[in-house]
Amino acid sequence: MSDWRSIPSENKHREFLEKFSAILIDFAFESVSRDNPVSRWRSASYLQEILNFDLLEEPKPQKDLLLLANKILKYSVKTGHPYFMNQLFSGLDPYGLAGQWLTDALNASVYTYEVAPVLTLMEKTLTRKLLSMFYKNDNGCEFGDGLFCPGGSFANGTAINLARFFFRCEKKDSLVKPTLFASEDAHYSVSKWANLCNVDVVLVKTDDLGRMSVDNLKICIRQEQKKGSSLFMVMATAGTTVLGAFDPLIEIAEICQDLKIWLHVDAAWGGGLIFSKKHCGLLRGIERADSILFNPHKLLAVPQQCSLFLTKHNNILTEAHSKGATYLFQKDKFYSADLDPGDKYLQCGRRADVLKFWFMWQAKGSLGFERHIDHLMSLSAFFKDEIEKKKHFELVTQPCFINVCFWFIPLHLRDKDSISNYEEELSKVAPKLKGRMTKRGSLMINYQPLREKPNFFRFVVQNSGTDMQDISYVLEELENLGESL
Amino acid sequence: MSDWRSIPSENKHREFLEKFSAILIDFAFESVSRDNPVSRWRSASYLQEILNFDLLEEPKPQKDLLLLANKILKYSVKTGHPYFMNQLFSGLDPYGLAGQWLTDALNASVYTYEVAPVLTLMEKTLTRKLLSMFYKNDNGCEFGDGLFCPGGSFANGTAINLARFFFRCEKKDSLVKPTLFASEDAHYSVSKWANLCNVDVVLVKTDDLGRMSVDNLKICIRQEQKKGSSLFMVMATAGTTVLGAFDPLIEIAEICQDLKIWLHVDAAWGGGLIFSKKHCGLLRGIERADSILFNPHKLLAVPQQCSLFLTKHNNILTEAHSKGATYLFQKDKFYSADLDPGDKYLQCGRRADVLKFWFMWQAKGSLGFERHIDHLMSLSAFFKDEIEKKKHFELVTQPCFINVCFWFIPLHLRDKDSISNYEEELSKVAPKLKGRMTKRGSLMINYQPLREKPNFFRFVVQNSGTDMQDISYVLEELENLGESL
């Protein structure tokens, strides 16, 4: 008989859930072990055959479900493994994982106090804390506002919407050809969401280190002013995706202030530095931003997804977004409607992404996050030093943050950079090595081209379980993989 | 010493995770027990005092973290409880919960095959299956496309963006005053996201049952045509939020076809009916939609969040959204780039919402979902019959779906509907009862006004653990709560 009811029943499900969670706990330790591969690469057709994803009429028994779970775990990439360095997230934080599991058990949607009393208060406290950290506002008064977003792209889109709303309110004017500025190294979500919001984007040139050129920004502004565009925002980045560059926030803030336009700082990647006394200087000027995007799921290794949009404007989220839906935000509730956060959101139903972050923070303290970051920065500095020492490797740019971009130079290309097809040949190296490492399961590290620069690797690390020996391993493994090229 | 590393360590964390998951498994059964309250209402100040949400410098020890978790569970609303009928989601499906826990252990982001091989294939299979069900396309060929979205609001916004893109491509024209039509009972996200996308919304009147009036739609269209607006889409609803009404899809589809404009059907709530041979007739005409929103986390009781955007157009997601970011979607990968779904999304990093749904489907089979829905529809029909029988209650409209909207008529208002302040007095009843039931923890059911109709209750059920006795309990409890009014 089909187990169709959407509620757990003691006699049918307890043993199943116990076995299931035991499998997951074993996985948590095995998947991060250096004795096990970071991935077990298989072709799509192989996976389709052994997993059989088809959705059928008939139910499967519990023993088959446990087998399926085991296969899913086996053939998925181990993003918590110390050798997973492929994305701007990694690690498998034990308290973050516990926080996720707790979130799932609650199965809540965070829009009203009545259905999510604990979670709405938790969101409020955590948002206020981050506002006080980023905006250096410690006097305890209500300052600014924030949203939890399903990822950084969404938060960047929200910023565009608010900047436009702000412009309309300030200038009491509709916008002709509304135009925003972002650097050519800004995240691609800026262009995607500008399309959605129906505004134009002007891409400002970057300097050698990948930072927005203030001179070029000024030129772009003048050009757009001549065209009669409505300039309404600058999107700066604190920690670009590939090079890890920090745009010069103070100079950009001056320009925005002069023009009375919105400054948004995409600190999705770099924002975590706010926890480190030693390294938070990279964020200097961020306190002047009208809005900030910060993804704890990146640098802080909070589980996927945890993304915050913060703004210094007290009421703008409510003013720009609220619709007062009467089925959720009744005016005659038996408690204060101020406790309901939902109406200022662009989402309606919303997963409680706050809980895992809050729980990790309780477990580690701010000091734990600081130590985590300082460790990652040391690893990255060590990696960079090693790259500079070794003749198989060449830095793409001098790093200032976690990202270390480098070429692996195989033997047949060493000291051959004067040959005509050097760059073409060099660009073939990274994809080949990437294929080899993934199939071997020994390492996952990302590569990409950037403008005129041929394919290069990007070292990043967010997993503070990684140590100096792992860094040496990564370098050795790259040499091994590239030996026969 | 702070436990700061973002990786589980066997000797520090195994016992903690085992204790933690044991607490959660106990919670799964206790939280849905009729012997326990659906909520333990406390004021915000009380919760702040006993939970102390503050985020401190110093870490907390594991025993304190377990106590915190217990308090969070205790004071959160039990959305899996059979008496939680407050939202368009409920239940705590054991296989859905297992699927969530598995998703968390993987901590994946679904954009490329290389980092999420199993999950990308799973998404593809499940999306194809739903496309074949909604579009009645069973010949196995590739038809249409789909996205997993962080909620229905986002999916409605995506529809607006695609409809506008389609219009521009078809008419080779920019839009002057782009205008969409939705009924006055359409979800409020339509207006929120129309603002974001910078398009106008015209709200079409509904009939007595809450369905979009086709006559009024025609009138609105003529008016907008006279104004010179660019008409580009109709947003129909299959299962409105409050009344549970189904817009007349076939007639609306005819109009859209004549005008060559996009038809989006928001079936966030009603879409699950596709699994029921007995009840899928309510969705008749949905196969003519250009796009469909369907939230398995509503009617099917999949855990929060699981929301699908489906479109019959094969390539439009890629054409409208792709930016070809070279750090993720390299053209020279060692495997076929067709396997990477990420570039067609408006999100970049993205939680694997597919897994819990897929896992539930394996556990229940399509037949299990069908039985689940047929049971809910029976409960709802029974509830409606009881309401009609009892003199304390009055139906707001005749229901056709799960939603049963009704007034509780207290003794002092019975047969008094001719008195001048009757509606004013009646509108005070639901908020009072809602306060009482929440504080007592005996029931959670939502109320709202709608246009000229004073506050009324909306019965909904998605938890197939609920049975006929529970329905009787709900009615009795409402009578008890309202006795002394």
mmCIF file of C-alpha atoms in Angstrom, chain B residues 172-363:
data_model
loop_
_atom_site.group_PDB
_atom_site.id
_atom_site.type_symbol
_atom_site.label_atom_id
_atom_site.label_comp_id
_atom_site.label_asym_id
_atom_site.label_seq_id
_atom_site.Cartn_x
_atom_site.Cartn_y
_atom_site.Cartn_z
ATOM 1 C CA LYS B 172 10.175 43.275 -33.439
ATOM 2 C CA ASP B 173 9.200 46.293 -31.515
ATOM 3 C CA SER B 174 9.841 48.000 -28.251
ATOM 4 C CA LEU B 175 6.845 48.240 -25.972
ATOM 5 C CA VAL B 176 4.997 51.443 -25.237
ATOM 6 C CA LYS B 177 3.368 51.213 -21.836
ATOM 7 C CA PRO B 178 3.591 47.430 -21.628
ATOM 8 C CA THR B 179 0.472 46.174 -19.882
ATOM 9 C CA LEU B 180 -0.564 42.842 -18.476
ATOM 10 C CA PHE B 181 -3.957 41.659 -17.266
ATOM 11 C CA ALA B 182 -4.595 39.721 -14.083
ATOM 12 C CA SER B 183 -7.740 39.263 -12.048
ATOM 13 C CA GLU B 184 -8.333 41.291 -8.923
ATOM 14 C CA ASP B 185 -7.945 38.015 -7.012
ATOM 15 C CA ALA B 186 -4.581 37.167 -8.598
ATOM 16 C CA HIS B 187 -1.731 36.824 -6.132
ATOM 17 C CA TYR B 188 -0.209 40.105 -4.962
ATOM 18 C CA SER B 189 3.174 39.033 -6.330
ATOM 19 C CA VAL B 190 1.901 39.942 -9.803
ATOM 20 C CA SER B 191 1.762 43.621 -8.827
ATOM 21 C CA LYS B 192 5.054 43.466 -6.914
ATOM 22 C CA TRP B 193 6.940 41.948 -9.784
ATOM 23 C CA ALA B 194 5.218 44.070 -12.423
ATOM 24 C CA ASN B 195 6.687 47.051 -10.551
ATOM 25 C CA LEU B 196 10.082 45.411 -10.600
ATOM 26 C CA CYS B 197 9.822 44.654 -14.312
ATOM 27 C CA ASN B 198 8.486 48.138 -14.956
ATOM 28 C CA VAL B 199 5.216 47.114 -16.603
ATOM 29 C CA ASP B 200 1.626 48.121 -15.892
ATOM 30 C CA VAL B 201 -1.042 45.854 -14.477
ATOM 31 C CA VAL B 202 -4.750 46.091 -15.219
ATOM 32 C CA LEU B 203 -6.873 44.218 -12.706
ATOM 33 C CA VAL B 204 -9.814 42.445 -14.285
ATOM 34 C CA LYS B 205 -12.997 41.963 -12.279
ATOM 35 C CA THR B 206 -13.970 38.573 -10.933
ATOM 36 C CA ASP B 207 -17.369 36.901 -10.794
ATOM 37 C CA ASP B 208 -19.178 35.786 -7.642
ATOM 38 C CA LEU B 209 -16.999 32.705 -7.337
ATOM 39 C CA GLY B 210 -13.750 34.664 -7.712
ATOM 40 C CA ARG B 211 -13.039 33.689 -11.327
ATOM 41 C CA MET B 212 -11.735 36.212 -13.818
ATOM 42 C CA SER B 213 -14.657 37.689 -15.768
ATOM 43 C CA VAL B 214 -14.043 37.125 -19.448
ATOM 44 C CA ASP B 215 -16.475 39.891 -20.347
ATOM 45 C CA ASN B 216 -14.610 42.325 -18.156
ATOM 46 C CA LEU B 217 -11.282 41.135 -19.592
ATOM 47 C CA LYS B 218 -12.568 42.014 -23.060
ATOM 48 C CA ILE B 219 -13.663 45.449 -21.885
ATOM 49 C CA CYS B 220 -10.284 46.077 -20.233
ATOM 50 C CA ILE B 221 -8.474 44.999 -23.387
ATOM 51 C CA ARG B 222 -10.489 47.413 -25.538
ATOM 52 C CA GLN B 223 -9.834 50.256 -23.108
ATOM 53 C CA GLU B 224 -6.088 49.625 -23.124
ATOM 54 C CA GLN B 225 -6.002 49.290 -26.884
ATOM 55 C CA LYS B 226 -7.635 52.718 -27.148
ATOM 56 C CA LYS B 227 -4.953 54.121 -24.846
ATOM 57 C CA GLY B 228 -2.271 52.696 -27.123
ATOM 58 C CA SER B 229 -0.857 50.338 -24.503
ATOM 59 C CA SER B 230 1.260 47.374 -25.591
ATOM 60 C CA LEU B 231 -0.714 44.367 -24.412
ATOM 61 C CA PHE B 232 1.690 41.518 -23.831
ATOM 62 C CA MET B 233 0.246 38.994 -21.387
ATOM 63 C CA VAL B 234 -2.623 37.648 -19.338
ATOM 64 C CA MET B 235 -1.874 36.162 -15.918
ATOM 65 C CA ALA B 236 -4.605 33.658 -15.151
ATOM 66 C CA THR B 237 -4.892 31.792 -11.868
ATOM 67 C CA ALA B 238 -5.700 28.150 -11.245
ATOM 68 C CA GLY B 239 -6.597 28.177 -7.581
ATOM 69 C CA THR B 240 -6.709 31.681 -6.165
ATOM 70 C CA THR B 241 -5.203 32.290 -2.752
ATOM 71 C CA VAL B 242 -8.337 33.082 -0.814
ATOM 72 C CA LEU B 243 -11.353 31.662 -2.630
ATOM 73 C CA GLY B 244 -9.562 28.869 -4.481
ATOM 74 C CA ALA B 245 -11.147 29.892 -7.783
ATOM 75 C CA PHE B 246 -10.075 28.726 -11.236
ATOM 76 C CA ASP B 247 -10.083 31.309 -14.013
ATOM 77 C CA PRO B 248 -11.777 30.121 -17.254
ATOM 78 C CA LEU B 249 -8.558 29.076 -18.964
ATOM 79 C CA ILE B 250 -9.996 27.972 -22.289
ATOM 80 C CA GLU B 251 -11.794 31.233 -22.967
ATOM 81 C CA ILE B 252 -8.786 33.242 -21.809
ATOM 82 C CA ALA B 253 -6.512 31.149 -24.017
ATOM 83 C CA GLU B 254 -8.692 31.976 -27.028
ATOM 84 C CA ILE B 255 -8.338 35.676 -26.330
ATOM 85 C CA CYS B 256 -4.573 35.405 -25.908
ATOM 86 C CA GLN B 257 -4.301 33.450 -29.131
ATOM 87 C CA ASP B 258 -6.260 36.081 -31.038
ATOM 88 C CA LEU B 259 -4.111 38.873 -29.633
ATOM 89 C CA LYS B 260 -0.908 36.835 -29.969
ATOM 90 C CA ILE B 261 -0.010 37.541 -26.352
ATOM 91 C CA TRP B 262 1.456 35.358 -23.617
ATOM 92 C CA LEU B 263 -0.761 33.319 -21.336
ATOM 93 C CA HIS B 264 0.725 32.534 -17.939
ATOM 94 C CA VAL B 265 -1.197 30.341 -15.523
ATOM 95 C CA ASP B 266 -0.372 30.765 -11.853
ATOM 96 C CA ALA B 267 -1.219 27.249 -10.699
ATOM 97 C CA ALA B 268 0.955 27.593 -7.595
ATOM 98 C CA TRP B 269 -1.913 26.311 -5.499
ATOM 99 C CA GLY B 270 -4.100 24.355 -7.914
ATOM 100 C CA GLY B 271 -1.357 22.733 -10.009
ATOM 101 C CA GLY B 272 -1.061 19.642 -7.832
ATOM 102 C CA LEU B 273 -4.473 18.512 -9.151
ATOM 103 C CA ILE B 274 -2.673 17.330 -12.270
ATOM 104 C CA PHE B 275 -1.956 14.128 -10.311
ATOM 105 C CA SER B 276 -5.645 13.312 -9.772
ATOM 106 C CA LYS B 277 -7.692 11.676 -12.507
ATOM 107 C CA LYS B 278 -10.810 12.605 -10.567
ATOM 108 C CA HIS B 279 -10.036 16.299 -10.077
ATOM 109 C CA CYS B 280 -7.631 17.357 -12.815
ATOM 110 C CA GLY B 281 -10.601 18.652 -14.813
ATOM 111 C CA LEU B 282 -10.318 21.898 -12.851
ATOM 112 C CA LEU B 283 -7.095 22.542 -14.776
ATOM 113 C CA ARG B 284 -8.736 22.132 -18.185
ATOM 114 C CA GLY B 285 -7.120 24.476 -20.679
ATOM 115 C CA ILE B 286 -3.814 24.775 -18.811
ATOM 116 C CA GLU B 287 -2.122 22.953 -21.682
ATOM 117 C CA ARG B 288 -2.646 26.070 -23.776
ATOM 118 C CA ALA B 289 -0.592 28.261 -21.435
ATOM 119 C CA ASP B 290 2.712 29.655 -22.621
ATOM 120 C CA SER B 291 3.951 29.221 -19.074
ATOM 121 C CA ILE B 292 2.784 27.641 -15.837
ATOM 122 C CA LEU B 293 3.757 28.153 -12.212
ATOM 123 C CA PHE B 294 3.296 25.107 -10.006
ATOM 124 C CA ASN B 295 4.312 24.885 -6.323
ATOM 125 C CA PRO B 296 4.649 21.293 -5.157
ATOM 126 C CA HIS B 297 5.242 22.738 -1.673
ATOM 127 C CA LYS B 298 1.590 23.703 -1.535
ATOM 128 C CA LEU B 299 -0.971 21.035 -2.470
ATOM 129 C CA LEU B 300 1.497 18.137 -2.603
ATOM 130 C CA ALA B 301 2.970 18.936 0.824
ATOM 131 C CA VAL B 302 6.540 18.911 -0.430
ATOM 132 C CA PRO B 303 8.670 20.763 2.149
ATOM 133 C CA GLN B 304 9.367 24.481 1.769
ATOM 134 C CA GLN B 305 10.359 25.510 -0.887
ATOM 135 C CA CYS B 306 9.662 23.774 -4.137
ATOM 136 C CA SER B 307 8.333 25.870 -6.962
ATOM 137 C CA LEU B 308 8.433 25.169 -10.671
ATOM 138 C CA PHE B 309 8.179 27.430 -13.669
ATOM 139 C CA LEU B 310 7.274 25.528 -16.849
ATOM 140 C CA THR B 311 7.028 26.804 -20.387
ATOM 141 C CA LYS B 312 6.065 25.164 -23.650
ATOM 142 C CA HIS B 313 8.680 27.198 -25.532
ATOM 143 C CA ASN B 314 11.813 25.139 -26.053
ATOM 144 C CA ASN B 315 14.537 27.746 -26.044
ATOM 145 C CA ILE B 316 13.098 30.901 -24.597
ATOM 146 C CA LEU B 317 14.703 30.574 -21.164
ATOM 147 C CA THR B 318 18.122 30.362 -22.724
ATOM 148 C CA GLU B 319 17.407 33.114 -25.234
ATOM 149 C CA ALA B 320 15.991 35.519 -22.675
ATOM 150 C CA HIS B 321 18.286 34.866 -19.717
ATOM 151 C CA SER B 322 21.679 33.604 -20.869
ATOM 152 C CA LYS B 323 24.752 35.719 -20.368
ATOM 153 C CA GLY B 324 27.366 33.021 -20.942
ATOM 154 C CA ALA B 325 29.451 33.868 -17.878
ATOM 155 C CA THR B 326 32.831 32.387 -18.770
ATOM 156 C CA TYR B 327 33.783 31.438 -15.221
ATOM 157 C CA LEU B 328 30.886 28.960 -15.011
ATOM 158 C CA PHE B 329 29.841 28.088 -18.532
ATOM 159 C CA GLN B 330 33.162 27.674 -20.297
ATOM 160 C CA LYS B 331 32.879 26.866 -23.958
ATOM 161 C CA ASP B 332 35.804 24.432 -23.850
ATOM 162 C CA LYS B 333 34.667 22.121 -21.068
ATOM 163 C CA PHE B 334 35.699 18.487 -21.129
ATOM 164 C CA TYR B 335 32.022 17.496 -21.247
ATOM 165 C CA SER B 336 29.014 18.750 -23.184
ATOM 166 C CA ALA B 337 27.944 22.211 -22.037
ATOM 167 C CA ASP B 338 24.331 21.182 -22.747
ATOM 168 C CA LEU B 339 24.409 19.401 -19.412
ATOM 169 C CA ASP B 340 24.788 22.703 -17.517
ATOM 170 C CA PRO B 341 21.405 24.235 -16.704
ATOM 171 C CA GLY B 342 22.640 27.354 -14.899
ATOM 172 C CA ASP B 343 22.795 29.944 -17.645
ATOM 173 C CA LYS B 344 19.067 29.907 -18.345
ATOM 174 C CA TYR B 345 18.345 30.864 -14.724
ATOM 175 C CA LEU B 346 17.934 34.303 -13.163
ATOM 176 C CA GLN B 347 19.634 32.907 -10.080
ATOM 177 C CA CYS B 348 23.282 31.911 -10.069
ATOM 178 C CA GLY B 349 23.912 29.791 -6.968
ATOM 179 C CA ARG B 350 20.793 27.761 -6.264
ATOM 180 C CA ARG B 351 19.691 25.250 -3.660
ATOM 181 C CA ALA B 352 18.641 21.826 -4.968
ATOM 182 C CA ASP B 353 14.903 22.062 -4.361
ATOM 183 C CA VAL B 354 14.369 19.147 -6.709
ATOM 184 C CA LEU B 355 15.683 16.445 -4.419
ATOM 185 C CA LYS B 356 12.988 16.368 -1.735
ATOM 186 C CA PHE B 357 10.231 16.322 -4.373
ATOM 187 C CA TRP B 358 11.923 13.620 -6.403
ATOM 188 C CA PHE B 359 12.505 11.575 -3.265
ATOM 189 C CA MET B 360 8.865 11.891 -2.179
ATOM 190 C CA TRP B 361 7.791 10.861 -5.664
ATOM 191 C CA GLN B 362 9.947 7.715 -5.439
ATOM 192 C CA ALA B 363 8.449 6.955 -2.029
#
